Structures are given as structure tokens and as C-alpha cells.
Amino acid sequence: MRPTLRQLEYLIAVADTGRIGMAAAQLNVSQPSLSAQIAEVEATLGATLFLRGRTGATLTATGEEVVRRARLILQEHQDLCAVAKGAGIFGGRLRLGVLPSIGPYLLPGVVRRLHAEHPSLRLLVREESTRDLDQGLRAGRFDMIISTPEDHPGTRSTTLFTEQLWLATPLDHRLASQGAPVPLDQLRGETLLTIGAGHRLSHVVAGLAAQSGAQVSQEYEGTSLDAVRLMAASGTGLAILPEVYALSEAKRGTDLCLRPLAGAGTSRTLSLIQPALPDPRTGSDILINVLRAEAARILRP
């Protein structure tokens, strides 16, 4: 006998909540029934998946791998049903992971258009660091992610757009002029601000600092682009910002001077990334077209 799809859902619920009682309430089943189902799966597989204790249910190493594969199996089953029923884009639900340096500025227009054209679609969006997005995609927590393709080897990647990186300086800084892009050699001796090390942008900023003779601030590490922007406005250092964010700031007015950077390594490519399955997920082309159209609208001079 093999675990049923429903039992796989039970495993995932317990793994996500960490407590059998909480998972039972979420699933609308009794706690004894859920415990019995988990025990049956463990007996069928011949492995202990959870360690039970006063603090809850913790996955064993084997349990982590089983739950990871259970997520993928359920995703494939949902795709199969969507194709068979002609249920439309993603079968009605899409779990999308996105970089926090792009999500709030790109997705509002995308969500509005998808809601208008596919009102039955339930889009679940979560912003995470590059590292966490990769782990989430491979563990099955995300159906797709929007990220930098070089950070997710062994996946299916479709380019969405390329954006320039911009420099943000206080209004009284020597580089605070309008017009031409800033050559990298103009950053020599400057202090650059960035977000945490789990984000690709932090590695890009470190590379630009090494290339230009600047230095990355050791006294401040931002948790968001807004935080980095505020520190730059206060004169703590200069901020390197993605173009989509910089243009959003420019449109609403800002206490910073914003200029594009010029030189090698001063741009980044964003892609829609999926697990390396034989075929793209149903409806991927729809999402790709909407994302590209919205990026073009924002980045259009």
C-alpha cells in the first residue's frame, strides 16, 4: 500500500505547523485521526518522519526529504488535473516567490491585470532572499520564483527583463548632478550601502566596490531597499538601487539624487524560474507575458 494524496497533504500540514493538533484543526479532522494517518504513512514507508514531543512534531532528516517530495507530487497532481479539466491558468492557484528588491514595484500592476483577466486565479506571493527563494523552490513551497537566474542552477529559467543599477546620493554630494550615467571609477573612495548577505544584490554591490575602489559599509546593513535609501539620504553612504525601484522613487519625488551607473556589471537580469520539469507549468506563458509587459511599462523612458 502506498501513501494517498490526502495522506501527503497531512504530512505537509504537520510539517508546516509543527503541531499535530494545529494541523488537525487546519485540516478539519480530529487529532487522533490525523495521528493515526501519520503513523500509517510511517509504517507503510518503514521510516520515522516526525519526532513527537512536548514542543510539537519535528521532522527527521528522512521526513524532510519525504515532505519535500510530497510537495512536488501534489504540485504535479494539481497540474495534471488542470490540464485535464482545462481549468485555466495554474489550475486556480499560484505560489510565487519574489525578491523583495523587485516584488513591491513590479507586482502591483501584474496582480491587477491577472485579477482582471483571470479572476479565479489565487496568487499567493511571498518575498524572500535569493537563498531562501532557491530553497523554497526546491522544497516545493513555491511553484515559481522571480529572481536572478545565476543563483538557481538546474532549474528552468525564462528571461523577463534586464535592468540597470542606479546610484543614490544625498542632494549635497559631489556626484549629485542630473543627466549622464555615473562611471564606476567615480565611486573610488566612497562607502556603499547594501542589504543583507542572503540577497544577490549584496554580492553585486561588493563586486562593484572591488571594481571601482569603493568600500562596502561595515557599520550598516539594511533589511530593505527603503531602509538603505533612508540611510543614503542621511549621508551615511551611497546606495546602489535596482532600476525598477529607483524609477518608482523618482516618480514620487525623493530627497536623493538618482543617476544610472555605467560600466561592466552595472545591470542585472531577472527571470521567471521553475523546477526543471519536462514541460513548463500550465499557464507559464501567460504570466511571462504579463510580467514582461509590466516591466517594459515601468522601464520605458
Short mmCIF file of C-alpha atoms in Angstrom, two decimals:
data_model
loop_
_atom_site.label_atom_id
_atom_site.label_comp_id
_atom_site.label_asym_id
_atom_site.label_seq_id
_atom_site.Cartn_x
_atom_site.Cartn_y
_atom_site.Cartn_z
CA MET A 1 0.00 0.00 0.00
CA ARG A 2 1.24 3.49 -0.87
CA PRO A 3 0.56 6.82 0.83
CA THR A 4 -2.52 8.54 -0.61
CA LEU A 5 -2.58 12.12 -1.82
CA ARG A 6 -4.64 13.02 1.22
CA GLN A 7 -2.01 11.49 3.49
CA LEU A 8 0.66 13.54 1.73
CA GLU A 9 -1.40 16.65 2.48
CA TYR A 10 -1.48 15.56 6.13
CA LEU A 11 2.31 15.22 6.21
CA ILE A 12 2.77 18.70 4.76
CA ALA A 13 0.29 20.27 7.19
CA VAL A 14 2.07 18.79 10.20
CA ALA A 15 5.45 19.82 8.80
CA ASP A 16 4.26 23.40 8.21
CA THR A 17 2.57 23.87 11.58
CA GLY A 18 4.93 21.78 13.71
CA ARG A 19 2.00 20.56 15.78
CA ILE A 20 -0.43 17.72 15.13
CA GLY A 21 -3.28 19.47 16.96
CA MET A 22 -2.88 22.66 14.95
CA ALA A 23 -2.62 20.70 11.69
CA ALA A 24 -5.76 18.73 12.58
CA ALA A 25 -7.71 21.95 13.14
CA GLN A 26 -6.42 23.34 9.87
CA LEU A 27 -7.45 20.19 8.01
CA ASN A 28 -10.78 19.90 9.83
CA VAL A 29 -10.06 16.37 11.10
CA SER A 30 -9.73 15.04 14.63
CA GLN A 31 -6.29 14.91 16.23
CA PRO A 32 -6.44 11.13 16.88
CA SER A 33 -7.42 10.54 13.25
CA LEU A 34 -4.54 12.66 11.98
CA SER A 35 -2.07 10.94 14.31
CA ALA A 36 -3.27 7.56 13.06
CA GLN A 37 -2.84 8.63 9.43
CA ILE A 38 0.71 9.85 10.07
CA ALA A 39 1.56 6.61 11.86
CA GLU A 40 0.13 4.63 8.93
CA VAL A 41 2.33 6.52 6.45
CA GLU A 42 5.40 5.89 8.61
CA ALA A 43 4.56 2.19 8.82
CA THR A 44 4.00 1.99 5.07
CA LEU A 45 7.31 3.70 4.30
CA GLY A 46 9.17 1.95 7.07
CA ALA A 47 10.64 5.18 8.41
CA THR A 48 10.10 7.65 11.24
CA LEU A 49 9.14 11.00 9.71
CA PHE A 50 8.39 13.05 12.84
CA LEU A 51 9.84 13.19 16.34
CA ARG A 52 6.95 13.87 18.73
CA GLY A 53 7.49 15.75 21.96
CA ARG A 54 6.08 18.42 24.23
CA THR A 55 7.30 21.12 21.86
CA GLY A 56 5.48 19.58 18.89
CA ALA A 57 6.32 17.41 15.89
CA THR A 58 9.75 17.89 14.34
CA LEU A 59 10.78 16.42 11.00
CA THR A 60 13.56 13.86 10.93
CA ALA A 61 16.12 14.01 8.12
CA THR A 62 14.12 11.36 6.26
CA GLY A 63 10.93 13.27 6.99
CA GLU A 64 12.32 16.45 5.46
CA GLU A 65 13.06 14.64 2.20
CA VAL A 66 9.70 12.86 2.17
CA VAL A 67 7.82 16.14 2.73
CA ARG A 68 9.87 17.86 0.03
CA ARG A 69 8.92 15.15 -2.45
CA ALA A 70 5.31 15.15 -1.23
CA ARG A 71 5.03 18.83 -2.14
CA LEU A 72 6.32 18.12 -5.65
CA ILE A 73 3.94 15.18 -6.10
CA LEU A 74 0.95 17.30 -5.10
CA GLN A 75 2.04 20.09 -7.45
CA GLU A 76 2.28 17.62 -10.31
CA HIS A 77 -1.15 16.24 -9.45
CA GLN A 78 -2.65 19.74 -9.47
CA ASP A 79 -1.06 20.42 -12.86
CA LEU A 80 -2.40 17.15 -14.23
CA CYS A 81 -5.94 17.98 -13.08
CA ALA A 82 -5.69 21.49 -14.50
CA VAL A 83 -4.63 20.20 -17.91
CA ALA A 84 -7.30 17.50 -17.96
CA LYS A 85 -10.09 19.88 -16.96
CA GLY A 86 -8.90 22.85 -18.94
CA ALA A 87 -9.05 24.69 -15.62
CA GLY A 88 -7.13 27.69 -16.87
CA ILE A 89 -4.01 29.34 -15.63
CA PHE A 90 -2.22 27.26 -12.96
CA GLY A 91 -5.40 25.42 -12.04
CA GLY A 92 -6.58 28.38 -9.97
CA ARG A 93 -3.60 28.87 -7.62
CA LEU A 94 -0.01 30.03 -7.96
CA ARG A 95 2.53 30.26 -5.14
CA LEU A 96 5.02 32.84 -6.35
CA GLY A 97 8.26 33.74 -4.59
CA VAL A 98 9.90 37.04 -5.44
CA LEU A 99 12.90 39.12 -4.45
CA PRO A 100 11.95 41.97 -2.10
CA SER A 101 14.03 44.29 -4.27
CA ILE A 102 11.60 43.77 -7.16
CA GLY A 103 8.25 42.50 -5.85
CA PRO A 104 6.63 45.67 -4.44
CA TYR A 105 7.48 47.68 -7.55
CA LEU A 106 6.76 45.19 -10.33
CA LEU A 107 3.89 43.09 -8.99
CA PRO A 108 1.06 45.57 -8.25
CA GLY A 109 0.37 46.10 -11.96
CA VAL A 110 0.80 42.39 -12.66
CA VAL A 111 -1.67 41.42 -9.94
CA ARG A 112 -4.25 43.91 -11.20
CA ARG A 113 -4.05 42.58 -14.75
CA LEU A 114 -4.14 38.91 -13.71
CA HIS A 115 -7.14 39.58 -11.46
CA ALA A 116 -8.96 41.33 -14.29
CA GLU A 117 -8.20 38.68 -16.92
CA HIS A 118 -8.22 35.57 -14.67
CA PRO A 119 -10.49 36.39 -11.69
CA SER A 120 -10.48 32.78 -10.45
CA LEU A 121 -6.69 32.76 -10.03
CA ARG A 122 -5.49 32.89 -6.44
CA LEU A 123 -2.00 34.39 -6.45
CA LEU A 124 -0.01 33.77 -3.26
CA VAL A 125 3.09 35.99 -3.16
CA ARG A 126 5.94 35.82 -0.66
CA GLU A 127 9.08 37.95 -0.65
CA GLU A 128 12.27 36.20 0.41
CA SER A 129 16.03 36.47 -0.03
CA THR A 130 17.73 34.85 -3.01
CA ARG A 131 18.94 31.96 -0.87
CA ASP A 132 15.52 31.32 0.67
CA LEU A 133 13.80 31.52 -2.71
CA ASP A 134 16.07 28.79 -4.02
CA GLN A 135 15.42 26.58 -1.02
CA GLY A 136 11.68 27.21 -1.29
CA LEU A 137 11.54 26.31 -4.98
CA ARG A 138 13.47 23.08 -4.46
CA ALA A 139 11.41 22.14 -1.38
CA GLY A 140 8.14 22.72 -3.23
CA ARG A 141 6.99 25.75 -1.18
CA PHE A 142 6.92 27.81 -4.38
CA ASP A 143 5.58 26.92 -7.81
CA MET A 144 7.75 29.60 -9.42
CA ILE A 145 10.03 32.42 -8.36
CA ILE A 146 11.21 35.71 -9.83
CA SER A 147 14.93 36.00 -9.23
CA THR A 148 18.38 36.26 -10.77
CA PRO A 149 18.95 33.09 -12.85
CA GLU A 150 22.62 32.59 -11.97
CA ASP A 151 21.60 31.81 -8.39
CA HIS A 152 19.36 28.86 -9.27
CA PRO A 153 21.29 26.23 -11.26
CA GLY A 154 19.45 23.18 -12.51
CA THR A 155 16.13 24.97 -12.96
CA ARG A 156 14.02 26.13 -15.92
CA SER A 157 14.65 29.86 -16.42
CA THR A 158 12.90 32.34 -18.75
CA THR A 159 14.32 35.85 -19.02
CA LEU A 160 11.85 38.62 -18.17
CA PHE A 161 13.93 41.80 -18.39
CA THR A 162 17.30 43.39 -17.67
CA GLU A 163 17.52 46.49 -15.51
CA GLN A 164 20.31 48.97 -14.87
CA LEU A 165 21.61 49.66 -11.38
CA TRP A 166 21.31 53.23 -10.15
CA LEU A 167 23.31 55.31 -7.69
CA ALA A 168 21.52 57.22 -4.94
CA THR A 169 23.40 60.10 -3.31
CA PRO A 170 22.48 62.88 -0.86
CA LEU A 171 21.49 66.09 -2.64
CA ASP A 172 24.67 67.86 -1.50
CA HIS A 173 27.07 65.09 -2.61
CA ARG A 174 29.71 65.73 -5.28
CA LEU A 175 28.02 63.21 -7.60
CA ALA A 176 24.57 64.75 -7.13
CA SER A 177 24.09 66.11 -10.63
CA GLN A 178 21.42 65.30 -13.16
CA GLY A 179 21.88 63.72 -16.56
CA ALA A 180 24.65 61.38 -17.59
CA PRO A 181 25.25 57.97 -16.01
CA VAL A 182 27.95 57.69 -13.35
CA PRO A 183 31.11 55.81 -14.43
CA LEU A 184 32.27 53.28 -11.87
CA ASP A 185 35.64 54.97 -11.39
CA GLN A 186 33.78 57.95 -9.89
CA LEU A 187 32.94 55.78 -6.88
CA ARG A 188 36.56 55.44 -5.74
CA GLY A 189 36.89 56.06 -2.02
CA GLU A 190 33.13 56.13 -1.44
CA THR A 191 31.20 53.98 1.06
CA LEU A 192 28.42 51.87 -0.46
CA LEU A 193 25.32 50.67 1.39
CA THR A 194 23.57 47.40 0.75
CA ILE A 195 21.06 44.88 2.11
CA GLY A 196 21.84 41.58 3.86
CA ALA A 197 24.22 38.91 2.62
CA GLY A 198 21.41 36.48 1.73
CA HIS A 199 20.48 38.71 -1.21
CA ARG A 200 22.19 38.65 -4.62
CA LEU A 201 22.23 42.46 -4.60
CA SER A 202 24.66 42.49 -1.69
CA HIS A 203 27.13 40.40 -3.72
CA VAL A 204 26.68 42.70 -6.71
CA VAL A 205 27.43 45.75 -4.58
CA ALA A 206 30.52 44.07 -3.13
CA GLY A 207 31.72 43.34 -6.68
CA LEU A 208 31.15 46.92 -7.79
CA ALA A 209 33.03 48.18 -4.74
CA ALA A 210 36.03 45.99 -5.53
CA GLN A 211 35.93 47.01 -9.18
CA SER A 212 35.69 50.75 -8.53
CA GLY A 213 37.86 51.19 -5.46
CA ALA A 214 34.92 51.90 -3.17
CA GLN A 215 34.16 50.07 0.07
CA VAL A 216 31.03 48.42 1.44
CA SER A 217 29.84 49.84 4.75
CA GLN A 218 30.76 47.63 7.69
CA GLU A 219 28.63 49.70 10.06
CA TYR A 220 25.23 49.34 8.39
CA GLU A 221 23.45 46.52 6.59
CA GLY A 222 19.87 47.22 5.51
CA THR A 223 16.92 44.89 5.73
CA SER A 224 15.11 46.55 2.80
CA LEU A 225 15.75 48.95 -0.06
CA ASP A 226 13.70 51.61 1.74
CA ALA A 227 15.99 51.33 4.76
CA VAL A 228 19.10 51.62 2.58
CA ARG A 229 17.60 54.63 0.77
CA LEU A 230 16.91 56.43 4.06
CA MET A 231 20.47 55.84 5.26
CA ALA A 232 21.83 57.18 1.98
CA ALA A 233 19.68 60.31 2.34
CA SER A 234 21.16 60.86 5.81
CA GLY A 235 24.70 60.88 4.38
CA THR A 236 25.80 57.50 5.79
CA GLY A 237 26.91 56.30 2.34
CA LEU A 238 25.80 55.84 -1.24
CA ALA A 239 23.10 53.35 -2.19
CA ILE A 240 23.09 51.03 -5.20
CA LEU A 241 19.47 50.51 -6.23
CA PRO A 242 17.72 48.42 -8.91
CA GLU A 243 16.22 50.47 -11.73
CA VAL A 244 12.60 49.47 -11.08
CA TYR A 245 12.93 50.73 -7.51
CA ALA A 246 14.86 53.87 -8.50
CA LEU A 247 12.27 54.87 -11.09
CA SER A 248 9.47 54.36 -8.58
CA GLU A 249 11.30 56.68 -6.18
CA ALA A 250 11.92 59.29 -8.87
CA LYS A 251 8.24 59.41 -9.82
CA ARG A 252 7.06 60.20 -6.30
CA GLY A 253 9.83 62.66 -5.53
CA THR A 254 12.77 61.96 -3.27
CA ASP A 255 15.39 63.51 -1.01
CA LEU A 256 18.12 61.81 -3.05
CA CYS A 257 19.79 62.34 -6.38
CA LEU A 258 19.33 59.27 -8.58
CA ARG A 259 21.60 58.51 -11.53
CA PRO A 260 22.19 55.29 -13.50
CA LEU A 261 25.58 53.60 -13.24
CA ALA A 262 27.70 52.88 -16.29
CA GLY A 263 30.24 50.10 -16.72
CA ALA A 264 30.64 46.35 -16.58
CA GLY A 265 28.46 44.60 -14.02
CA THR A 266 26.07 47.53 -13.53
CA SER A 267 22.94 45.69 -14.64
CA ARG A 268 21.08 42.57 -13.57
CA THR A 269 18.73 40.14 -15.32
CA LEU A 270 15.50 38.93 -13.73
CA SER A 271 13.88 35.65 -14.78
CA LEU A 272 10.83 33.55 -14.05
CA ILE A 273 12.28 30.34 -12.63
CA GLN A 274 10.55 26.98 -12.31
CA PRO A 275 11.63 23.48 -11.27
CA ALA A 276 13.42 21.60 -14.03
CA LEU A 277 10.35 19.63 -15.13
CA PRO A 278 9.96 18.15 -18.65
CA ASP A 279 7.40 20.82 -19.56
CA PRO A 280 6.65 24.31 -18.24
CA ARG A 281 3.73 24.58 -15.86
CA THR A 282 0.33 25.23 -17.41
CA GLY A 283 -0.17 28.96 -17.92
CA SER A 284 3.50 29.94 -17.60
CA ASP A 285 3.40 31.79 -20.92
CA ILE A 286 0.53 33.95 -19.67
CA LEU A 287 2.45 35.01 -16.57
CA ILE A 288 5.65 35.62 -18.54
CA ASN A 289 3.87 37.92 -21.00
CA VAL A 290 2.20 39.91 -18.20
CA LEU A 291 5.46 40.29 -16.29
CA ARG A 292 7.37 41.41 -19.37
CA ALA A 293 4.67 43.92 -20.31
CA GLU A 294 4.64 45.46 -16.83
CA ALA A 295 8.46 45.65 -16.70
CA ALA A 296 8.51 47.36 -20.10
CA ARG A 297 5.92 49.89 -18.91
CA ILE A 298 7.96 50.75 -15.79
CA LEU A 299 11.34 50.87 -17.52
CA ARG A 300 10.14 52.78 -20.59
CA PRO A 301 11.87 56.20 -20.70
#
